[in-house]
Coordinates of C-alpha atoms in Angstrom, one line a residue:
X24 CA -0.9 3.9 8.2
X25 CA -4.1 3.6 11.0
X26 CA -6.0 5.6 8.3
X27 CA -5.3 3.6 6.0
X28 CA -6.1 0.3 7.5
X29 CA -9.2 1.5 9.4
X30 CA -10.7 2.6 5.9
X31 CA -9.9 -0.6 4.5
X32 CA -10.9 -2.6 7.2
X33 CA -14.2 -1.0 7.3
X34 CA -14.2 -0.7 3.3
X35 CA -14.3 -4.8 3.7
X36 CA -16.6 -5.3 6.4
X37 CA -19.5 -2.7 4.6
X38 CA -18.5 -5.2 1.4
X39 CA -18.7 -9.0 2.8
X40 CA -22.1 -7.3 4.8
X41 CA -24.4 -6.3 2.1
X42 CA -23.3 -9.4 0.0
X43 CA -24.4 -11.4 3.1
X44 CA -27.9 -9.4 3.8
X45 CA -28.3 -8.9 -0.3
X46 CA -27.6 -12.8 -1.3
X47 CA -29.0 -14.9 1.0
X48 CA -31.5 -13.4 3.3
X49 CA -33.3 -12.0 0.0
X50 CA -35.4 -14.1 -2.0
X51 CA -35.0 -14.0 -6.1
X52 CA -38.4 -13.1 -6.4
X53 CA -37.8 -10.3 -3.8
X54 CA -35.0 -9.3 -5.5
X55 CA -36.6 -9.2 -8.9
X56 CA -39.5 -7.9 -7.8
X57 CA -37.7 -3.8 -7.4
X58 CA -34.8 -2.3 -6.2
X59 CA -36.1 -2.3 -2.0
X60 CA -33.8 -5.0 -1.6
X61 CA -30.7 -3.0 -2.7
X62 CA -31.3 -0.6 -0.5
X63 CA -31.7 -2.2 2.9
X64 CA -28.9 -3.9 1.9
X65 CA -26.5 -1.3 0.8
X66 CA -28.3 0.8 4.3
X67 CA -27.8 -2.2 6.7
X68 CA -23.7 -2.1 5.1
X69 CA -23.7 1.7 5.7
X70 CA -24.8 1.9 9.3
X71 CA -22.6 -1.2 10.3
X72 CA -19.8 0.7 7.9
X73 CA -20.0 3.8 10.3
X74 CA -19.9 1.6 13.6
X75 CA -16.6 -0.5 12.9
X76 CA -15.3 2.5 11.2
X77 CA -16.0 4.5 15.0
X78 CA -15.0 1.5 17.3
X79 CA -11.7 0.3 15.8
X80 CA -10.3 4.0 16.2
X81 CA -7.2 2.7 18.4
X82 CA -5.8 0.6 16.0
X83 CA -2.7 -0.6 18.5
X84 CA 0.6 0.3 17.3
X85 CA 2.0 -3.5 18.5
X86 CA 3.6 -5.5 15.9
X87 CA 0.5 -8.0 16.0
X88 CA -1.2 -4.7 15.3
X89 CA 0.6 -3.8 11.8
X90 CA 0.6 -7.5 11.2
X91 CA -3.0 -8.2 11.4
X92 CA -3.8 -4.8 9.5
X93 CA -1.5 -5.1 6.7
X94 CA -3.1 -8.6 6.6
X95 CA -5.8 -7.8 6.2
X96 CA -5.3 -4.9 3.7
X97 CA -2.7 -7.7 1.6
X98 CA -5.9 -9.9 2.1
X99 CA -8.1 -7.9 0.4
X100 CA -6.2 -6.2 -2.3
X101 CA -5.4 -10.1 -3.5
X102 CA -9.1 -10.5 -3.5
X103 CA -10.2 -7.9 -5.8
X104 CA -7.2 -8.7 -7.8
X105 CA -7.1 -11.6 -7.8
X106 CA -11.4 -11.4 -9.2
X107 CA -10.9 -8.4 -11.0
X108 CA -8.4 -8.8 -13.1
X109 CA -9.2 -12.8 -14.1
X110 CA -12.5 -11.6 -15.3
X111 CA -11.0 -8.1 -17.2
X112 CA -8.3 -10.1 -18.8
X113 CA -9.9 -13.3 -19.0
X114 CA -13.5 -13.4 -20.6
X115 CA -13.5 -16.6 -21.3
X116 CA -12.4 -18.3 -18.9
X117 CA -14.6 -19.0 -16.0
X118 CA -12.6 -20.5 -13.2
X119 CA -10.0 -17.7 -12.9
X120 CA -11.6 -16.3 -10.6
X121 CA -11.6 -19.1 -8.6
X122 CA -8.2 -19.1 -9.1
X123 CA -7.9 -15.8 -7.8
X124 CA -9.8 -16.2 -4.7
X125 CA -7.6 -19.8 -4.1
X126 CA -4.1 -18.2 -4.8
X127 CA -4.2 -14.3 -4.7
X128 CA -5.9 -13.7 -1.2
X129 CA -3.7 -16.1 0.6
X130 CA -0.6 -15.2 -0.8
X131 CA -1.7 -11.5 0.3
X132 CA -2.7 -12.0 3.3
X133 CA 1.1 -13.8 4.2
X134 CA 2.9 -10.7 2.0
X135 CA 0.7 -8.5 3.9
X136 CA 2.0 -10.3 7.8
X137 CA 5.2 -10.3 7.0
X138 CA 5.1 -6.6 5.1
X139 CA 3.7 -5.3 9.0
X140 CA 6.2 -7.3 10.4
X141 CA 9.1 -5.9 8.5
X142 CA 7.7 -2.5 9.0
X143 CA 6.9 -3.0 12.7
X144 CA 10.5 -3.6 13.4
X145 CA 12.0 -1.0 10.6
X146 CA 9.8 2.0 13.3
X147 CA 10.9 0.0 16.1
X148 CA 15.0 0.3 15.0
X149 CA 14.6 4.5 14.3
X150 CA 16.1 6.1 16.9
X151 CA 13.5 9.1 18.5
X152 CA 13.4 12.8 17.3

């Protein structure tokens, strides 16, 4: 489970960094001039992802670690589901992704936190082999 949580955190951070740098740091004129903005944003996001991967090598096995990790994983899955499912299924509705962001992301976070607490409790109650 540590590997999956670590991978999701790294991918989420890299995606957010890429979007922030590409959309906020580069002007529309620079973006339309060529693909340099995409490559620069992708390179910075990749470097941030590598640093994140190396820095969070030791994720805690405590209840907080499980709950935070699975909470972030659930929020990521909820965000992606809430954004892309309405776009693919309801092409004419412009507000469907907004509903996904405002409903599915917090629901995924709460579900992940609850699932993380339950899994940690079950793991703690198992007898050592």
